[in-house]
Coordinates of C-alpha atoms in Angstrom, one line a residue:
X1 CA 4.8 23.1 -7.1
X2 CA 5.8 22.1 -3.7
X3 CA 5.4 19.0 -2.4
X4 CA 5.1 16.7 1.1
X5 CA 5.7 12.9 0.6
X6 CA 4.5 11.6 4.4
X7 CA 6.3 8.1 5.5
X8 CA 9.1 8.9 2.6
X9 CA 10.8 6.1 3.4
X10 CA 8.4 3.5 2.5
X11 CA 8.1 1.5 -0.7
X12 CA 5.2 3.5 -2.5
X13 CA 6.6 6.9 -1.3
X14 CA 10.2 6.8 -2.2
X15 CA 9.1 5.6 -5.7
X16 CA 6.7 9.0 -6.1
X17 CA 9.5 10.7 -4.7
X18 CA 11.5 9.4 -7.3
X19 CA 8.7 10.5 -10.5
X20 CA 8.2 13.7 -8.6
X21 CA 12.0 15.0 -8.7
X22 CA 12.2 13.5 -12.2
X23 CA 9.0 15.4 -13.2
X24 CA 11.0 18.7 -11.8
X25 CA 8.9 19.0 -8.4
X26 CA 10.0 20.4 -5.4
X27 CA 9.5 17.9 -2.5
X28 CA 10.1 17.6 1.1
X29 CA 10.0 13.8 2.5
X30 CA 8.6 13.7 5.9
X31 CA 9.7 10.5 7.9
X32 CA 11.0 9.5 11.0
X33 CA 14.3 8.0 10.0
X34 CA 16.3 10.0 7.9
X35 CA 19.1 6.9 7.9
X36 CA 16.7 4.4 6.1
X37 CA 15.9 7.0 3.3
X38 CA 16.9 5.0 0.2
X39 CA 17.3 7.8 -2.7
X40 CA 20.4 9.7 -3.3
X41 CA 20.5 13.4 -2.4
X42 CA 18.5 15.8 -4.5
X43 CA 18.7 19.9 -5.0
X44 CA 15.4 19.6 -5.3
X45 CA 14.1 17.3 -2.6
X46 CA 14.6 18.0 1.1
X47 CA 13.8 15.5 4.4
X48 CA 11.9 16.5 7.5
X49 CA 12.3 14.5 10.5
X50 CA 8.8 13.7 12.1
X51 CA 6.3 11.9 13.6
X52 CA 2.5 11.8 11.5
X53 CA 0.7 11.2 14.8
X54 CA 2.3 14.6 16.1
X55 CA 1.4 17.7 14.0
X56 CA 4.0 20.1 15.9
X57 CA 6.6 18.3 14.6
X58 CA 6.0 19.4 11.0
X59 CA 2.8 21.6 11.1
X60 CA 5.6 24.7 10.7
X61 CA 6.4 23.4 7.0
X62 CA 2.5 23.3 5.7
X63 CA 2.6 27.0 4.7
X64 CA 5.0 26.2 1.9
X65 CA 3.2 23.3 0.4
X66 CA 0.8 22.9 -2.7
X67 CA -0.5 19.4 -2.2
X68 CA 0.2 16.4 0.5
X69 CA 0.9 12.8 -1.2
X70 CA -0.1 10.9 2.5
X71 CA 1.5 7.3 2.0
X72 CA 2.6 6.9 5.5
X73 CA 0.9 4.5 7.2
X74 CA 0.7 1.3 9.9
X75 CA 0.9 -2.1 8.4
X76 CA 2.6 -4.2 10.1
X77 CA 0.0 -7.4 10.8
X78 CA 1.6 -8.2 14.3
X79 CA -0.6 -5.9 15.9
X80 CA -3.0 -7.2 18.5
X81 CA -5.1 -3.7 19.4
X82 CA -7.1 -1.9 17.1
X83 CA -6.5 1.4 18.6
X84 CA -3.1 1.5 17.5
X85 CA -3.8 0.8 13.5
X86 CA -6.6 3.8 14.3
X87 CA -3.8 6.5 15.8
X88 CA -2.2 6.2 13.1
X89 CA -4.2 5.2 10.0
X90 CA -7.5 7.1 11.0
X91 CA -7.1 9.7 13.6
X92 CA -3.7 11.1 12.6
X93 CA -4.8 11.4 8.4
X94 CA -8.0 13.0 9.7
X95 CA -5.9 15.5 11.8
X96 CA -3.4 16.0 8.9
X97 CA -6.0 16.9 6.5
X98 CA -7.6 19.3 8.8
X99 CA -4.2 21.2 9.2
X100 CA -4.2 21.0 5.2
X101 CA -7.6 22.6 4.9
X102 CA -5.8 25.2 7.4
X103 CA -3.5 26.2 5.4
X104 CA -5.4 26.1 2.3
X105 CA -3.1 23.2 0.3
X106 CA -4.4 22.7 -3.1
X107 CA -4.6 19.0 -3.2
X108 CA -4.7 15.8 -0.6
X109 CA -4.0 12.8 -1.9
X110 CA -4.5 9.9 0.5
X111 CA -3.1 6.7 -0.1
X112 CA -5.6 4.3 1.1
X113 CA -5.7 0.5 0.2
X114 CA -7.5 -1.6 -2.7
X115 CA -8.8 -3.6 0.7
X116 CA -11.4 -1.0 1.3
X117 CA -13.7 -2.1 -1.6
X118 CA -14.9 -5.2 -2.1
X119 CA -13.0 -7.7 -4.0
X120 CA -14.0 -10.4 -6.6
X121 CA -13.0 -13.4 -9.0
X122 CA -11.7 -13.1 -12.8
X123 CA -15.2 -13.1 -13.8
X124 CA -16.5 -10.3 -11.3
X125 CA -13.4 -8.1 -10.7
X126 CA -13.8 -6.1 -7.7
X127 CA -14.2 -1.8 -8.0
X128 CA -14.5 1.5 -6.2
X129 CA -18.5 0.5 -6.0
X130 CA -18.2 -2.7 -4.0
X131 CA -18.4 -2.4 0.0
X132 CA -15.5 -3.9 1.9
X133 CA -16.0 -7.8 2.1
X134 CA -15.2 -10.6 4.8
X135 CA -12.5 -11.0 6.0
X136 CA -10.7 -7.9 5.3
X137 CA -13.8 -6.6 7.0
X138 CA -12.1 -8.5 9.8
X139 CA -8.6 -7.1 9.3
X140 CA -7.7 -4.3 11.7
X141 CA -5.2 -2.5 9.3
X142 CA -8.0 -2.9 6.5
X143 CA -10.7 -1.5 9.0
X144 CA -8.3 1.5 10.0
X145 CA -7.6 2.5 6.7
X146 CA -11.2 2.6 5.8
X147 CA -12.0 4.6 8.7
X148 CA -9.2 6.9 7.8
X149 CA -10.7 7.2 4.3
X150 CA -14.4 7.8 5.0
X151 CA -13.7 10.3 7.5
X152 CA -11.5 12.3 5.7
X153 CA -14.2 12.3 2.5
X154 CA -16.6 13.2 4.9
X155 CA -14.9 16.3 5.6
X156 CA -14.1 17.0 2.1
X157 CA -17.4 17.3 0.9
X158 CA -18.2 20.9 2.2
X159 CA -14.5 21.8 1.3
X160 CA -13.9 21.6 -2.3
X161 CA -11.4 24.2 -2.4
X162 CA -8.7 21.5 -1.4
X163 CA -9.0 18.6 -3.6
X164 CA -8.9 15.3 -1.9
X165 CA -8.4 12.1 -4.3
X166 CA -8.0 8.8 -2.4
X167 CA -5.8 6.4 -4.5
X168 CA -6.3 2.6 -3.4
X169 CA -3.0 0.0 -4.5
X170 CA -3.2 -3.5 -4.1
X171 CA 0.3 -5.3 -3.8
X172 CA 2.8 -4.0 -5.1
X173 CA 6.6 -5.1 -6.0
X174 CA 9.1 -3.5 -6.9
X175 CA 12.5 -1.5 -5.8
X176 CA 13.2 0.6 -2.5
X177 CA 11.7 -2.3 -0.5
X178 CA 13.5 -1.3 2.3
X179 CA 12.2 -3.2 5.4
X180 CA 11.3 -5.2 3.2
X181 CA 7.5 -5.2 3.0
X182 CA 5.4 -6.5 0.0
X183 CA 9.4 -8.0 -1.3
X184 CA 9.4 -10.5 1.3
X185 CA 6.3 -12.7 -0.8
X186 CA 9.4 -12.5 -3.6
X187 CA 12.1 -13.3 -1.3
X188 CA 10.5 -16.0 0.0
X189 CA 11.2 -18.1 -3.1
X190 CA 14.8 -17.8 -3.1
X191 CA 16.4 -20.9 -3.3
X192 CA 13.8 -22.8 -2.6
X193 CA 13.9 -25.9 -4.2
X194 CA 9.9 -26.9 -3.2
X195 CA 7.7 -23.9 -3.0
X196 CA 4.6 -24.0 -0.3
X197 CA 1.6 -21.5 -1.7
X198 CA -1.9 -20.6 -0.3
X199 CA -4.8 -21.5 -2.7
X200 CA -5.9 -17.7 -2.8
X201 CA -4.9 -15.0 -5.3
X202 CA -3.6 -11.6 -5.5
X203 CA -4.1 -8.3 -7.2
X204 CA 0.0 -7.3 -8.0
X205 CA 0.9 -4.2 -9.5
X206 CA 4.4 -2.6 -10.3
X207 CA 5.4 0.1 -7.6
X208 CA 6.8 2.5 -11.0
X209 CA 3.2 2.0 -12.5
X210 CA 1.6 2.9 -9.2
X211 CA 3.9 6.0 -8.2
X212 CA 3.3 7.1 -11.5
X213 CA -1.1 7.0 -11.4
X214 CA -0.4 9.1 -7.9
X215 CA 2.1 11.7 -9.7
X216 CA -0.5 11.8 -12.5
X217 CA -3.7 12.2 -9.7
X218 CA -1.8 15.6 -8.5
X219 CA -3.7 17.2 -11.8
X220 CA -6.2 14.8 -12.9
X221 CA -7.8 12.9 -10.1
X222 CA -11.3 14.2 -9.4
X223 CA -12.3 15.6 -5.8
X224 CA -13.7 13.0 -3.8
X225 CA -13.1 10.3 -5.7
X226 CA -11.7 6.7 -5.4
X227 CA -9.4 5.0 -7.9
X228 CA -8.0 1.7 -7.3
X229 CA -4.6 0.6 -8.6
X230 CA -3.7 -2.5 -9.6
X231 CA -1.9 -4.4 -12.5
X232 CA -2.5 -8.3 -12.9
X233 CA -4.5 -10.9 -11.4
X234 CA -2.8 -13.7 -10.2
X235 CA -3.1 -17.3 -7.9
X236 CA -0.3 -17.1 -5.3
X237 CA 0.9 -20.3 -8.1
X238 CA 1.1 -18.5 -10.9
X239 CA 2.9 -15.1 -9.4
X240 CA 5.5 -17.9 -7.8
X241 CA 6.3 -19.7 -11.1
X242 CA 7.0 -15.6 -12.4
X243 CA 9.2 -15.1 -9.9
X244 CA 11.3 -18.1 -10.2
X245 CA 11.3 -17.5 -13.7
X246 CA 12.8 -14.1 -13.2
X247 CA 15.5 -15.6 -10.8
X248 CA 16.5 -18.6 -13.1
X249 CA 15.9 -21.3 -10.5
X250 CA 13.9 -24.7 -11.3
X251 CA 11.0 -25.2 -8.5
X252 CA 8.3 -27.3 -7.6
X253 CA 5.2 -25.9 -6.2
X254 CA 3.0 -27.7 -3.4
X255 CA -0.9 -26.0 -2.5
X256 CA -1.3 -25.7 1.3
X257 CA -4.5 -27.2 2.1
X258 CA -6.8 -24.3 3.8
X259 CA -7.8 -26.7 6.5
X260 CA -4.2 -26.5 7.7
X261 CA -3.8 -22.6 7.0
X262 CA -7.0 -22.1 9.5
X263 CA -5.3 -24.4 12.0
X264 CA -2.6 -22.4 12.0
X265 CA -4.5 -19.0 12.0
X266 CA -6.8 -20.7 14.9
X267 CA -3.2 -21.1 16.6
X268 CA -2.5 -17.5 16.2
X269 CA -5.6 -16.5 17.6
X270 CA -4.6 -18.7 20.2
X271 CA -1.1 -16.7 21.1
X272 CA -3.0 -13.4 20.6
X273 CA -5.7 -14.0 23.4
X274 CA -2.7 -14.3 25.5
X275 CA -0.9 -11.1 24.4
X276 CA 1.6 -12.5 22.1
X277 CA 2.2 -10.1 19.3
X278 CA 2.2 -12.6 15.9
X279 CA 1.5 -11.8 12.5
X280 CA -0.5 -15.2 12.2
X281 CA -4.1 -14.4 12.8
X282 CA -7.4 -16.8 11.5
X283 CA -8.2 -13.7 9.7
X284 CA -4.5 -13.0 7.9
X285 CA -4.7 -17.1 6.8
X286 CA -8.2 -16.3 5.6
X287 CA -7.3 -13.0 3.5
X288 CA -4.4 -16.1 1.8
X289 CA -7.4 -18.4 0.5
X290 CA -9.8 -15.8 -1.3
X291 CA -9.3 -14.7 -4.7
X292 CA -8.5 -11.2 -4.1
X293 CA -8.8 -9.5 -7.6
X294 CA -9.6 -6.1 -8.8
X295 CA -10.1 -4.0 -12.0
X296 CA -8.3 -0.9 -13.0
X297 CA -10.5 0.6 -15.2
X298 CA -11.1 3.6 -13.7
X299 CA -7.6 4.6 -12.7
X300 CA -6.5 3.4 -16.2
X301 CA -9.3 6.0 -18.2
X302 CA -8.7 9.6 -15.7
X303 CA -5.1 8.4 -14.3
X304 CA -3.7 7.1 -17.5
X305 CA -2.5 3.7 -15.4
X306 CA -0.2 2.3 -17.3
X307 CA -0.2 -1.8 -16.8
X308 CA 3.6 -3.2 -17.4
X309 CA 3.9 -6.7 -17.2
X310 CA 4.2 -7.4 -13.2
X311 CA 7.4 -9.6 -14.5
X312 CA 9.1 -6.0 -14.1
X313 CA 8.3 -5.2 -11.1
X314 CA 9.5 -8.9 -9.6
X315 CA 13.0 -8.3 -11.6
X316 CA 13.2 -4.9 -10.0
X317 CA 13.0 -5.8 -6.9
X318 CA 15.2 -8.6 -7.5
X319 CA 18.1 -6.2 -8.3
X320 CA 17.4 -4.0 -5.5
X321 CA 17.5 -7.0 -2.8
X322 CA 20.4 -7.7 -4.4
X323 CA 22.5 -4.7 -3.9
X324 CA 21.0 -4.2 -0.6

């Protein structure tokens, strides 16, 4: 079986580029940037320079594929206009999966984001049934994905001869961090001798353990369904004392009051009515003080999930920041 891996480069796609060719698939990596591709050659995997919001500049490879694995995606949070989150995460999928239902490709699997369903406390763990919830309601990236993902079901469910299975991670750590993305929450503790935490919580799961559930949704994800994958529940405390664990440093942790994380979101706002492109939004301050917690139940019973201790994933990346 043949293979496209769009935004190879990332963190979640080189890693399922990395269980493909070990699983003896043929792939081809689609990215813009053939110089930030972080896996060593391959006689089975091949890169193809090209832009996802421009289908002539790799529609001429779709006749050779069996099934799309679409990871790439906008998420930067410095981005001040919606419509630039939706060229990318919404309109460019839905014109990708149209061009796969041209060419009759067996199986679409979008990656999407655990931020499209509604999330919930240790008690009430958030699932594939829950409707998106304030703020990531608020969240332009979060909105754009979700548009990307309704639309595209929409469309899949008078075409069940390509099977589309949307796959929904929630943070996830681990190695071939490139930019680095999701690493910098871990590299943000090095050497710190105080560390400053939000009183929120996050859903962390180990990048292996999530390229592995998309590898294993190629056969048995269901078409049209959602499967959320995530690994442990944590406070933005307790993942910190993990990772300074992991790098053998003593550190003392301090709670930011919310009141002082909404003055500085309110401050963001602030730059953003006048242009200024900043990651600091009331919104991205307000995503840091909820509980943001999911269950894996579903992915763990048809994906097989496996759930490694997310102590692996932090040492992981740890070594790769490291040598890079």
């Amino acid at each position: 079986m043949k293979v496209l891996v769009t935004g190879a480069n990332g963190l979640l796609a080189t890693n399922i580029i990395a269980v493909l060719l070990k699983k003896k698939y043929s792939v081809i990596g689609l990215l813009r940037n053939e110089k930030s591709f972080a896996l060593p050659t391959h006689e089975n995997l091949k890169l193809h320079i090209g832009d996802i919001t421009k289908s002539k500049s790799f529609e001429s490879i779709l006749s050779e594929i069996d099934c799309i694995i679409h990871a790439a995606a906008l998420t930067g949070q410095d981005i001040i206009d919606y419509n630039v989150y939706k060229n990318v995460n919404a309109t460019a999928t839905e014109t990708l999966y149209k061009k796969a239902l041209q060419h009759n490709i067996k199986t679409f699997i979008y990656i999407s984001t655990a931020n499209c369903f509604g999330f919930g406390s240790l008690n009430d763990l958030g699932n594939e049934n829950k409707p998106i919830r304030f703020p990531f309601s608020k969240s332009l990236y979060a909105k754009s994905k979700l548009e990307g993902q309704e639309s595209i079901l929409q469309f899949a469910k008078d075409n069940s001869e390509t099977k589309l299975v949307t796959l929904n991670p929630t943070f996830m750590i681990g190695s071939y961090d490139t930019k680095p993305s999701s690493g910098r929450l871990v590299l943000s503790a090095h050497n710190k001798k105080i560390i400053f935490y939000p009183p929120g919580g996050k859903s962390f799961i180990n990048v292996t353990d999530a390229a592995n559930a998309v590898v294993n949704a190629i056969d048995l994800g269901k078409h049209c369904e959602s499967y959320i994958l995530c690994g442990e529940n944590l406070s933005y405390k307790e993942f910190y004392k993990k990772v300074t664990h992991q790098l053998e440093q003593k550190s003392s942790y301090v709670k930011i009051p919310k009141f002082l994380l909404y003055g500085i979101g309110y401050f963001g706002n602030l730059l953003r009515f006048f242009k200024v492109k900043t990651d600091i939004s009331l919104t991205n301050v307000q995503t840091l003080c909820v509980n943001n917690y999911y269950s894996n139940q579903k992915a763990k019973e048809e994906l097989k999930l496996e759930q490694n201790p997310i102590e692996n994933g932090i040492s992981e990346a740890i070594e790769w920041f490291k040598l890079n």
